[in-house]
Coordinates of C-alpha atoms in Angstrom, one line a residue:
M1 CA -248.9 -76.5 78.9
T2 CA -249.1 -72.8 78.6
A3 CA -248.1 -72.2 82.4
V4 CA -244.5 -74.1 81.7
E5 CA -244.2 -71.9 78.3
R6 CA -245.2 -68.9 79.7
L7 CA -242.4 -69.3 82.4
I8 CA -239.7 -70.6 80.1
S9 CA -240.4 -67.7 77.5
R10 CA -239.8 -65.3 79.7
T11 CA -235.8 -66.0 79.5
D12 CA -233.6 -64.8 76.7
Y13 CA -231.7 -68.3 76.6
L14 CA -234.5 -70.7 76.3
E15 CA -237.1 -71.6 74.0
P16 CA -239.9 -74.4 74.8
F17 CA -241.3 -76.9 72.4
L18 CA -244.2 -78.4 74.1
N19 CA -246.5 -81.0 72.5
K20 CA -250.1 -80.0 73.6
N21 CA -251.8 -83.6 72.4
D22 CA -249.7 -85.6 74.9
K23 CA -249.0 -88.3 72.3
E24 CA -245.7 -89.0 72.9
P25 CA -244.8 -91.9 75.4
S26 CA -242.9 -90.3 78.4
W27 CA -242.5 -86.9 77.1
D28 CA -244.4 -83.9 76.3
G29 CA -241.7 -82.1 74.4
Y30 CA -238.4 -80.4 75.2
I31 CA -236.6 -77.1 75.7
N32 CA -233.7 -75.6 73.8
A33 CA -231.3 -73.8 75.6
Y34 CA -228.5 -71.4 74.1
H35 CA -225.2 -70.1 75.4
H36 CA -226.2 -66.6 74.9
A37 CA -229.2 -64.1 75.1
G38 CA -231.0 -62.7 72.2
S39 CA -231.2 -64.4 68.6
H40 CA -230.2 -68.3 68.6
P41 CA -228.6 -69.7 65.7
K42 CA -228.1 -73.2 65.8
S43 CA -224.5 -72.8 66.6
D44 CA -225.1 -71.5 70.0
M45 CA -227.1 -74.2 71.0
A46 CA -226.1 -75.7 74.3
G47 CA -228.4 -78.6 74.4
R48 CA -232.2 -80.2 74.2
V49 CA -233.8 -81.0 77.4
S50 CA -236.9 -83.6 77.5
V51 CA -239.7 -82.6 79.5
Q52 CA -242.9 -84.3 80.7
V53 CA -245.7 -81.9 81.9
K54 CA -248.7 -83.1 84.4
G55 CA -251.7 -81.1 85.6
H56 CA -253.2 -81.3 89.0
S57 CA -256.7 -79.4 89.9
C58 CA -256.7 -78.6 93.7
E59 CA -258.8 -76.3 95.8
S60 CA -255.5 -74.8 97.1
V61 CA -252.0 -75.1 96.3
E62 CA -250.7 -74.5 99.6
K63 CA -252.5 -77.7 100.8
A64 CA -251.8 -79.8 98.0
K65 CA -249.2 -82.3 98.1
K66 CA -246.2 -81.5 96.4
S67 CA -245.6 -85.1 94.9
F68 CA -246.4 -87.0 91.9
S69 CA -246.3 -90.9 91.2
V70 CA -244.7 -92.2 88.1
D71 CA -244.3 -95.2 86.4
M72 CA -241.0 -97.4 86.5
S73 CA -241.2 -97.8 83.1
D74 CA -241.1 -94.2 82.6
V75 CA -238.3 -93.6 84.9
R76 CA -236.3 -96.2 82.9
N77 CA -237.1 -94.5 79.9
Y78 CA -235.9 -91.2 81.3
L79 CA -232.3 -92.6 82.0
Q80 CA -232.0 -93.9 78.4
E81 CA -232.9 -90.3 77.4
G82 CA -230.1 -88.6 79.5
G83 CA -232.5 -87.1 82.0
T84 CA -236.1 -85.2 82.0
I85 CA -237.6 -82.4 83.7
F86 CA -240.8 -83.3 85.4
F87 CA -243.1 -80.8 85.9
V88 CA -246.5 -80.6 87.5
V89 CA -249.1 -77.6 87.1
Y90 CA -251.1 -77.2 90.1
I91 CA -254.5 -75.9 88.8
T92 CA -257.0 -73.9 91.3
E93 CA -260.0 -71.4 89.8
E94 CA -257.7 -68.8 90.2
T95 CA -254.1 -69.5 89.4
E96 CA -251.4 -72.0 87.9
V97 CA -248.2 -72.8 90.0
V98 CA -245.9 -74.7 88.5
Y99 CA -243.7 -77.4 90.4
Y100 CA -240.7 -79.5 88.8
R101 CA -238.1 -82.1 89.8
N102 CA -234.7 -82.3 87.7
L103 CA -234.4 -86.1 86.9
L104 CA -231.0 -86.4 85.9
P105 CA -229.0 -90.0 85.1
Y106 CA -227.4 -90.0 88.6
D107 CA -230.7 -89.7 90.5
L108 CA -232.3 -91.8 88.1
R109 CA -229.9 -94.7 88.9
R110 CA -230.7 -94.2 92.4
I111 CA -234.4 -94.7 92.0
I112 CA -233.8 -97.8 90.0
R113 CA -231.2 -99.2 92.5
D114 CA -233.4 -98.7 95.5
Y115 CA -236.9 -99.2 94.0
G116 CA -236.5 -100.8 90.8
N117 CA -238.7 -103.9 91.9
Q118 CA -241.9 -101.4 92.3
N119 CA -244.3 -100.5 89.6
S120 CA -244.1 -96.8 90.4
Y121 CA -242.1 -94.4 92.4
T122 CA -243.5 -91.1 93.9
L123 CA -241.4 -87.8 93.0
K124 CA -241.0 -85.3 95.7
L125 CA -241.4 -81.8 93.7
E126 CA -240.0 -78.5 94.5
K127 CA -241.4 -74.9 93.2
F128 CA -240.3 -73.9 89.8
P129 CA -238.4 -70.5 90.1
T130 CA -240.5 -67.4 88.5
D131 CA -237.1 -65.1 88.1
K132 CA -235.8 -65.3 84.5
K133 CA -232.2 -65.6 85.5
E134 CA -233.0 -68.6 87.7
I135 CA -234.9 -70.4 85.4
A136 CA -232.2 -70.1 82.7
D137 CA -229.9 -71.1 85.3
L138 CA -231.5 -74.0 86.2
I139 CA -231.8 -75.3 82.6
L140 CA -228.8 -74.6 81.7
N141 CA -227.2 -76.5 84.8
F142 CA -229.4 -79.3 83.9
V143 CA -227.8 -79.4 80.3
R144 CA -224.2 -79.3 82.0
N145 CA -224.8 -81.9 84.6
R146 CA -226.6 -84.3 81.9
D147 CA -223.8 -84.1 79.7
K148 CA -221.2 -84.9 82.9
Q149 CA -223.3 -88.0 83.6
R150 CA -223.6 -89.6 80.4
A151 CA -221.2 -92.5 82.0
A152 CA -223.8 -92.9 84.7
I153 CA -226.7 -93.8 81.7
S154 CA -225.2 -97.4 81.3
S155 CA -223.2 -97.6 84.3
E156 CA -224.0 -98.8 88.2
I157 CA -223.4 -96.0 90.7
V158 CA -219.8 -96.0 92.3
D159 CA -219.0 -94.2 95.6
I160 CA -215.9 -92.2 96.1
K161 CA -214.1 -95.0 98.3
R162 CA -214.7 -97.8 95.8
L163 CA -212.9 -95.6 92.8
N164 CA -209.8 -94.6 95.3
D165 CA -209.4 -98.4 96.3
L166 CA -209.1 -99.0 92.7
G167 CA -206.9 -96.7 91.9
M168 CA -209.2 -94.7 89.5
L169 CA -209.7 -91.4 91.4
K170 CA -207.7 -88.7 90.3
T171 CA -209.6 -85.6 91.5
L172 CA -213.0 -84.7 92.8
S173 CA -215.0 -81.5 91.1
F174 CA -218.0 -79.4 91.2
G175 CA -219.2 -76.4 89.1
F176 CA -222.3 -74.5 87.5
T177 CA -223.3 -72.4 85.0
T178 CA -225.1 -68.8 85.7
V179 CA -226.4 -65.7 83.7
D180 CA -226.2 -63.7 86.6
K181 CA -223.2 -62.0 87.8
K182 CA -224.4 -61.4 91.5
Y183 CA -222.1 -64.1 92.9
R184 CA -219.1 -62.9 94.5
H185 CA -217.7 -66.2 95.0
P186 CA -218.6 -69.7 93.5
I187 CA -219.1 -71.2 96.6
D188 CA -222.2 -68.4 97.3
Y189 CA -224.1 -70.2 94.3
F190 CA -224.4 -73.2 96.3
F191 CA -225.8 -72.1 99.5
T192 CA -229.3 -71.6 97.7
H193 CA -228.6 -74.5 94.8
D194 CA -227.7 -78.0 94.6
M195 CA -225.1 -79.4 93.0
Y196 CA -223.2 -82.5 91.9
L197 CA -219.9 -83.8 93.1
Y198 CA -218.0 -85.6 89.9
A199 CA -214.9 -87.9 90.3
D200 CA -212.7 -87.3 87.7
L201 CA -211.4 -90.4 86.1
P202 CA -208.7 -91.0 83.6
L203 CA -209.3 -90.9 79.7
G204 CA -211.3 -87.4 80.9
I205 CA -214.5 -89.2 82.0
S206 CA -216.6 -87.6 84.9
M207 CA -218.7 -90.0 87.1
P208 CA -221.3 -88.5 89.4
V209 CA -220.7 -89.6 93.1
Q210 CA -222.8 -87.2 95.3
H211 CA -226.0 -85.0 94.7
I212 CA -225.7 -82.3 97.5
K213 CA -228.6 -80.0 98.6
N214 CA -227.9 -76.5 99.5
I215 CA -224.6 -76.6 101.5
E216 CA -224.5 -74.8 104.7
M217 CA -220.6 -74.2 104.4
A218 CA -217.6 -75.0 102.5
E219 CA -213.9 -74.8 103.7
S220 CA -210.9 -74.1 101.6
K221 CA -207.3 -73.6 102.0
I222 CA -205.5 -71.0 100.7
Q223 CA -201.8 -71.0 99.7
N224 CA -200.5 -67.4 100.2
D225 CA -197.8 -65.6 102.3
I226 CA -199.2 -63.5 105.1
S227 CA -196.8 -60.9 106.6
V228 CA -196.1 -57.5 108.5
N229 CA -193.4 -55.2 108.0
G230 CA -191.5 -58.1 105.9
K231 CA -191.8 -61.0 108.2
V232 CA -193.8 -63.9 107.3
F233 CA -196.3 -65.1 109.7
Y234 CA -198.5 -67.6 107.9
T235 CA -197.9 -69.5 104.4
K236 CA -201.6 -70.3 104.1
Y237 CA -204.9 -69.3 105.9
K238 CA -208.2 -71.3 106.2
C239 CA -211.6 -70.0 104.5
V240 CA -214.6 -70.9 106.0
Y241 CA -217.8 -69.9 103.7
R242 CA -221.3 -69.2 105.0
Q243 CA -224.1 -67.5 103.5
D244 CA -224.2 -64.4 105.3
V245 CA -220.5 -64.7 106.6
D246 CA -217.0 -65.8 105.7
E247 CA -214.7 -66.5 108.0
F248 CA -210.8 -66.4 107.5
H249 CA -208.8 -68.2 109.8
F250 CA -205.1 -67.3 110.7
G251 CA -203.3 -70.0 112.8
K252 CA -205.0 -71.1 115.6
S253 CA -206.2 -67.9 117.4
T254 CA -207.3 -65.2 114.9
V255 CA -210.5 -65.2 112.9
M256 CA -211.6 -62.3 110.5
F257 CA -215.7 -62.4 110.1
A258 CA -216.6 -60.8 106.6
F259 CA -220.7 -60.1 106.8
K260 CA -222.0 -60.0 103.4
K261 CA -225.0 -57.9 103.7
E262 CA -223.6 -55.2 106.3
E263 CA -220.2 -55.2 104.1
K264 CA -218.4 -54.9 107.3
C265 CA -215.5 -57.2 108.7
K266 CA -214.9 -57.8 112.5
W267 CA -212.2 -59.8 114.0
D268 CA -211.8 -62.4 116.8
F269 CA -208.7 -63.3 118.8
N270 CA -208.5 -66.2 121.4
L271 CA -205.4 -67.4 121.9
K272 CA -205.3 -71.3 121.6
G273 CA -202.6 -74.0 120.4
T274 CA -198.9 -74.8 121.6
L275 CA -196.6 -72.3 122.7
S276 CA -194.8 -71.8 119.3
E277 CA -198.4 -71.4 117.9
R278 CA -199.5 -68.9 120.6
I279 CA -196.2 -66.9 120.0
R280 CA -196.7 -66.9 116.1
D281 CA -200.6 -65.7 116.6
E282 CA -200.0 -63.2 119.6
E283 CA -196.8 -61.3 117.6
F284 CA -199.0 -61.5 114.2
M285 CA -202.0 -59.6 115.9
I286 CA -199.7 -57.2 117.6
S287 CA -198.0 -56.1 114.6
A288 CA -201.1 -56.2 112.4
I289 CA -202.8 -53.7 114.7
K290 CA -200.1 -51.8 114.6
A291 CA -199.3 -51.5 110.9
N292 CA -203.2 -51.4 110.4
G293 CA -203.1 -54.2 108.1
A294 CA -201.0 -57.1 106.6
M295 CA -199.6 -58.3 103.3
F296 CA -201.4 -60.9 101.5
G297 CA -198.8 -61.9 99.0
Q298 CA -197.7 -58.7 97.3
T299 CA -201.2 -56.8 98.3
F300 CA -201.6 -54.7 101.5
L301 CA -204.9 -55.4 103.0
P302 CA -206.2 -52.9 106.0
I303 CA -208.3 -55.4 107.5
F304 CA -206.8 -54.9 111.0
D305 CA -207.8 -50.9 110.9
C306 CA -210.0 -51.3 114.1
P307 CA -211.9 -48.5 115.9
A308 CA -209.9 -47.2 118.7
D309 CA -212.2 -48.9 121.2
E310 CA -211.5 -52.1 119.8
I311 CA -207.7 -51.5 119.8
E312 CA -208.0 -50.7 123.5
K313 CA -210.0 -53.7 124.3
F314 CA -207.0 -55.5 122.6
N315 CA -204.8 -54.2 125.3
I316 CA -201.4 -54.2 123.4
P317 CA -199.1 -53.4 126.3
E318 CA -200.5 -56.2 128.3
R319 CA -200.5 -58.3 125.1
E320 CA -196.6 -57.5 124.5
K321 CA -195.8 -58.5 128.2
H322 CA -197.4 -61.5 127.7
L323 CA -195.8 -62.4 124.5
E324 CA -192.5 -61.8 126.2
F325 CA -193.4 -64.3 128.7
L326 CA -194.2 -66.9 126.0
K327 CA -190.8 -66.0 124.1
R328 CA -189.0 -66.7 127.3
A329 CA -190.8 -69.9 128.1
K330 CA -189.8 -70.7 124.6
A331 CA -185.9 -69.8 125.1
V332 CA -185.6 -72.0 128.2
L333 CA -187.3 -75.0 126.4
D334 CA -185.1 -74.5 123.6
L335 CA -182.1 -74.3 126.0
M336 CA -182.9 -77.7 127.3
H337 CA -183.2 -79.0 123.6
V338 CA -187.2 -79.8 124.1
T339 CA -188.3 -80.5 120.7
T340 CA -192.0 -81.5 121.9
E341 CA -194.2 -78.4 121.8
L342 CA -195.8 -77.4 124.9
D343 CA -199.5 -77.8 124.8
C344 CA -200.5 -74.8 126.3
D345 CA -204.4 -75.4 125.6
S346 CA -203.8 -78.0 128.8
V347 CA -201.7 -75.8 130.9
E348 CA -203.1 -75.3 134.5
D349 CA -201.8 -72.7 137.2
H350 CA -199.5 -74.6 138.7
D351 CA -198.0 -75.5 135.3
I352 CA -197.5 -71.5 134.9
I353 CA -195.8 -71.5 138.3
N354 CA -193.8 -74.4 137.3
L355 CA -192.8 -72.5 133.6
E356 CA -191.9 -69.3 135.5
K357 CA -189.6 -71.1 138.3
L358 CA -188.0 -73.0 135.2
I359 CA -187.5 -69.7 133.5
S360 CA -186.2 -68.1 136.6
G361 CA -183.8 -71.2 137.4
V362 CA -182.5 -72.4 134.3
L363 CA -182.7 -69.4 131.9
D364 CA -182.1 -66.5 134.4
K365 CA -179.6 -68.8 137.0
N366 CA -181.5 -67.5 139.9
L367 CA -182.4 -69.4 142.9
V368 CA -185.8 -71.0 142.9
S369 CA -188.3 -72.3 145.4
L370 CA -188.8 -76.0 145.2
K371 CA -190.0 -78.6 147.5
D372 CA -187.3 -80.5 149.2
T373 CA -187.5 -84.3 148.2
G374 CA -184.1 -84.9 149.3
Y375 CA -183.0 -86.1 146.0
V376 CA -180.6 -84.3 143.6
V377 CA -182.5 -85.7 140.5
G378 CA -186.0 -85.4 139.8
N379 CA -188.9 -85.1 137.4
Y380 CA -190.5 -81.4 136.7
K381 CA -193.7 -81.2 135.0
I382 CA -195.3 -78.6 133.0
A383 CA -198.4 -79.8 131.4
N384 CA -197.7 -82.4 128.6
L385 CA -194.1 -82.1 129.2
T386 CA -192.0 -84.4 131.7
L387 CA -188.3 -82.7 132.2
L388 CA -185.0 -84.3 133.6
V389 CA -183.7 -81.9 136.2
C390 CA -180.9 -81.9 138.9
C391 CA -181.1 -79.3 141.6
V392 CA -178.8 -78.2 144.6
K393 CA -180.1 -76.7 147.7
D394 CA -178.4 -73.3 148.7
T395 CA -177.5 -73.7 152.7
D396 CA -178.0 -69.9 153.3
S397 CA -181.2 -69.3 151.6
G398 CA -182.9 -72.7 151.5
L399 CA -183.6 -72.3 148.1
F400 CA -182.3 -74.3 145.1
R401 CA -180.4 -73.9 141.9
L402 CA -182.2 -75.4 139.2
Y403 CA -180.4 -77.2 136.6
D404 CA -181.2 -79.3 133.2
F405 CA -180.0 -82.8 133.6
F406 CA -177.9 -83.0 130.9
D407 CA -176.2 -79.6 131.5
A408 CA -175.7 -79.9 135.3
P409 CA -172.2 -78.6 136.6
F410 CA -171.3 -82.2 138.3
V411 CA -168.8 -85.0 137.9
F412 CA -169.9 -88.4 137.8
R413 CA -167.7 -91.3 139.1
G414 CA -168.6 -95.0 139.1
K415 CA -167.2 -97.6 141.8
Y416 CA -165.3 -100.9 141.6
E417 CA -166.2 -103.8 144.0
D418 CA -162.7 -102.5 145.9
G419 CA -163.8 -99.2 146.1
R420 CA -161.7 -97.5 143.4
E421 CA -163.7 -95.1 141.4
F422 CA -163.3 -94.4 137.5
D423 CA -165.0 -91.6 135.4
S424 CA -168.4 -92.1 134.2
S425 CA -171.6 -90.1 133.2
A426 CA -174.8 -89.8 134.4
C427 CA -176.3 -90.5 131.3
V428 CA -175.6 -94.3 131.3
K429 CA -178.2 -94.5 134.3
L430 CA -180.9 -93.9 131.7
D431 CA -183.2 -96.8 131.0
R432 CA -185.4 -97.4 127.9
N433 CA -188.7 -95.9 130.3
A434 CA -186.4 -92.8 130.7
L435 CA -185.5 -92.5 127.1
H436 CA -189.4 -92.6 126.2
L437 CA -190.4 -89.9 129.1
Y438 CA -188.6 -87.2 129.2
S439 CA -188.8 -84.3 127.0
N440 CA -185.5 -82.5 127.2
I441 CA -183.5 -85.7 125.9
C442 CA -181.2 -84.8 122.9
Y443 CA -179.6 -87.6 121.7
S444 CA -176.6 -85.8 120.2
V445 CA -175.9 -84.1 123.7
I446 CA -175.8 -87.5 125.2
A447 CA -173.5 -89.0 122.4
D448 CA -171.0 -85.8 123.0
Q449 CA -171.2 -86.1 127.1
L450 CA -170.2 -90.0 126.7
R451 CA -167.3 -89.1 124.5
K452 CA -165.7 -86.8 126.9
V453 CA -165.7 -89.6 129.5
Q454 CA -162.2 -90.6 130.3
Y455 CA -162.5 -94.4 129.1
S456 CA -162.0 -97.5 131.0
E457 CA -162.8 -101.1 131.1
A458 CA -165.7 -100.6 133.8
Y459 CA -166.9 -97.4 131.7
G460 CA -167.0 -99.8 128.4
G461 CA -169.2 -102.0 130.2
Q462 CA -171.7 -99.4 131.5
L463 CA -171.7 -98.2 128.0
T464 CA -172.6 -101.5 126.5
L465 CA -175.3 -101.9 128.9
F466 CA -176.6 -98.4 128.1
M467 CA -176.6 -99.0 124.5
L468 CA -178.6 -102.1 125.0
E469 CA -181.1 -100.0 126.7
V470 CA -181.1 -97.6 123.9
L471 CA -181.9 -100.4 121.4
K472 CA -184.8 -101.5 123.4
A473 CA -186.2 -98.1 123.4
Y474 CA -185.6 -98.0 119.8
D475 CA -187.4 -101.6 119.1
D476 CA -190.4 -100.1 121.5
L477 CA -191.0 -97.6 118.8
K478 CA -191.3 -100.0 115.7
L479 CA -190.2 -97.0 113.5
P480 CA -188.0 -97.9 110.8
A481 CA -185.9 -94.8 111.6
H482 CA -185.3 -93.0 114.7
P483 CA -182.3 -90.8 116.1
L484 CA -182.0 -93.5 118.8
L485 CA -180.7 -95.9 116.4
Q486 CA -177.9 -93.3 115.8
L487 CA -177.2 -92.7 119.2
A488 CA -176.8 -96.7 119.8
K489 CA -174.3 -96.2 116.7
D490 CA -172.7 -93.6 118.3
I491 CA -172.1 -95.3 121.7
M492 CA -170.9 -98.6 119.7
G493 CA -168.3 -96.3 118.0
I494 CA -166.9 -95.1 121.3
I495 CA -166.8 -98.9 122.7
Q496 CA -165.3 -99.9 119.1
E497 CA -162.4 -97.3 119.5
H498 CA -161.4 -98.5 123.2
A499 CA -162.3 -102.0 123.3
L500 CA -159.8 -104.7 124.3
P501 CA -159.0 -107.7 122.5
S502 CA -161.0 -109.8 124.7
E503 CA -164.1 -108.0 124.2
K504 CA -163.9 -108.0 120.3
T505 CA -166.5 -110.6 119.8
V506 CA -169.0 -109.0 122.0
V507 CA -168.5 -105.9 120.5
E508 CA -168.8 -107.2 116.8
L509 CA -172.0 -109.0 118.1
N510 CA -173.7 -105.8 119.1
A511 CA -172.5 -103.8 116.0
I512 CA -174.0 -106.8 113.8
Q513 CA -177.3 -106.1 115.6
I514 CA -177.3 -102.4 115.1
S515 CA -176.7 -103.1 111.6
K516 CA -179.5 -105.6 111.4
R517 CA -182.0 -102.8 112.6
E518 CA -180.7 -100.9 109.8
G519 CA -181.6 -103.3 107.4
I520 CA -177.8 -104.0 106.6
F521 CA -177.9 -107.8 107.2
G522 CA -177.0 -110.2 104.1
Q523 CA -174.8 -113.3 103.6
M524 CA -171.5 -111.5 104.6
E525 CA -172.8 -110.8 108.2
M526 CA -174.5 -114.4 108.2
N527 CA -171.3 -116.0 107.1
R528 CA -169.2 -114.1 109.7
L529 CA -171.8 -115.5 112.5
Y530 CA -171.3 -119.0 111.4
E531 CA -167.6 -118.5 111.8
L532 CA -168.0 -117.2 115.4
L533 CA -170.0 -120.5 116.1
D534 CA -167.0 -122.6 115.2
D535 CA -164.7 -120.1 117.4
K536 CA -163.4 -122.2 120.4
D537 CA -163.5 -119.1 122.7
A538 CA -166.8 -118.1 121.5
K539 CA -168.3 -121.8 122.3
S540 CA -167.1 -121.5 126.0
N541 CA -169.1 -118.5 126.2
D542 CA -173.1 -119.2 126.4
S543 CA -173.9 -115.4 126.3
I544 CA -172.0 -115.3 123.0
M545 CA -173.8 -118.4 121.5
T546 CA -176.9 -117.2 122.7
G547 CA -176.4 -113.8 121.1
I548 CA -175.4 -115.6 117.7
Y549 CA -178.3 -118.0 117.5
L550 CA -181.0 -115.1 118.1
L551 CA -179.0 -112.9 115.5
L552 CA -179.5 -115.9 113.1
N553 CA -183.1 -116.1 114.0

């Protein structure tokens, strides 16, 4: 007993009361733990920890197995007690070395669950600390975790998924107690100590759900505005904590490394992400280096005050040229109403060439070199984007004028069977596949263009067919709401405004099928469809009758 007592007595927070006669079943005494150092009034008591102490004689502590077999009946007693610290003193002729195992309710429950049908269980032991602050922390944390695990004494172990499925999980939490003030961040403690993860349940109940041994890293997201010269670049950033270094991730491209031992920082910039993310990240780095730092909320931190050689390596003039190219690329895609982000991580050399030509042709309105396919309309690929464009060959130079399909200076006309022409729009030629494929489709632009066309019966027929393609494209997505449905309504509005009396029934059916997709299909709509079933003109039109029956399911 003296070896354990000697170590416990080193601390200013603990008092050992160990029974040398070893008469008590399952235990050999207890340790009183106190909140504060110095004298220990009863009011300062944090808790009492039951202990069992075993001795093991050996020739060499290093070569001895660091394990000990305990009766399963003792394991069950430890659980009913609320936990026990199990000590084994390895004794040689020259020395005594103390090993131990914390046995808290969560661990005891797992032992009984997995090995309860055995007569005994072999405990794996760890070396007991000799530093007095570490000893105090170990016992005080045992008390803290034991008190939080009271519910596990009489309850089976539950996992996070089950609690979540039952709707009982509010939050997950973890924590520790320490008498040492050397830890700069709470996470630092867990790189060298184990911890328990707790599910916080209703009525203030905590339930242990995981025992984690010495984490290797932890991650958190910090909500805070990061700005330079008044411009906010980020509203949050990511922190990755490791034992020797902390990482601060800004956007996709910038990582600051804070080395704990050397108390120095370095940054790494590797441009990644979408076009918008790259513009933000590159502009942030240029601005922060020029300003020698950045504002974190209301605090200026000189984290980018770099040596001259580091700044020279970053090459601000070249970065500014590249940033300007990225911004011009964004400008041309915005001009073409592209809302899908350009995935720059998948961009290859030929995509860069295509992007440069697009900027020159569409944004700057220059003649560009393109492969002559013989077609005016075609696909234009840039990485993950497929754009619908028009091009016109310049007869003098052999180069091409490149246009966004929806902004091309062309007049589109349709033909009657007798050769007469009527005003139309190129948009009515888009089918459901095109509506899914092209990245520069803007539904409001399409609707505006369709409204500007001089209406005719033939054009109305084209609009009806196009509207049906729009509805097919909407149905493909299987989404409750999408701008395609609004486009279908806009087209229907044009048709309703100009429809002839003879087209009234077809228009009404198409309007109802749009309403049905919006979730507006009640008794009034059903009654109207039943009325149409009895309509003399409708009965003579198989297409109308088929439409009515489909709408009525």
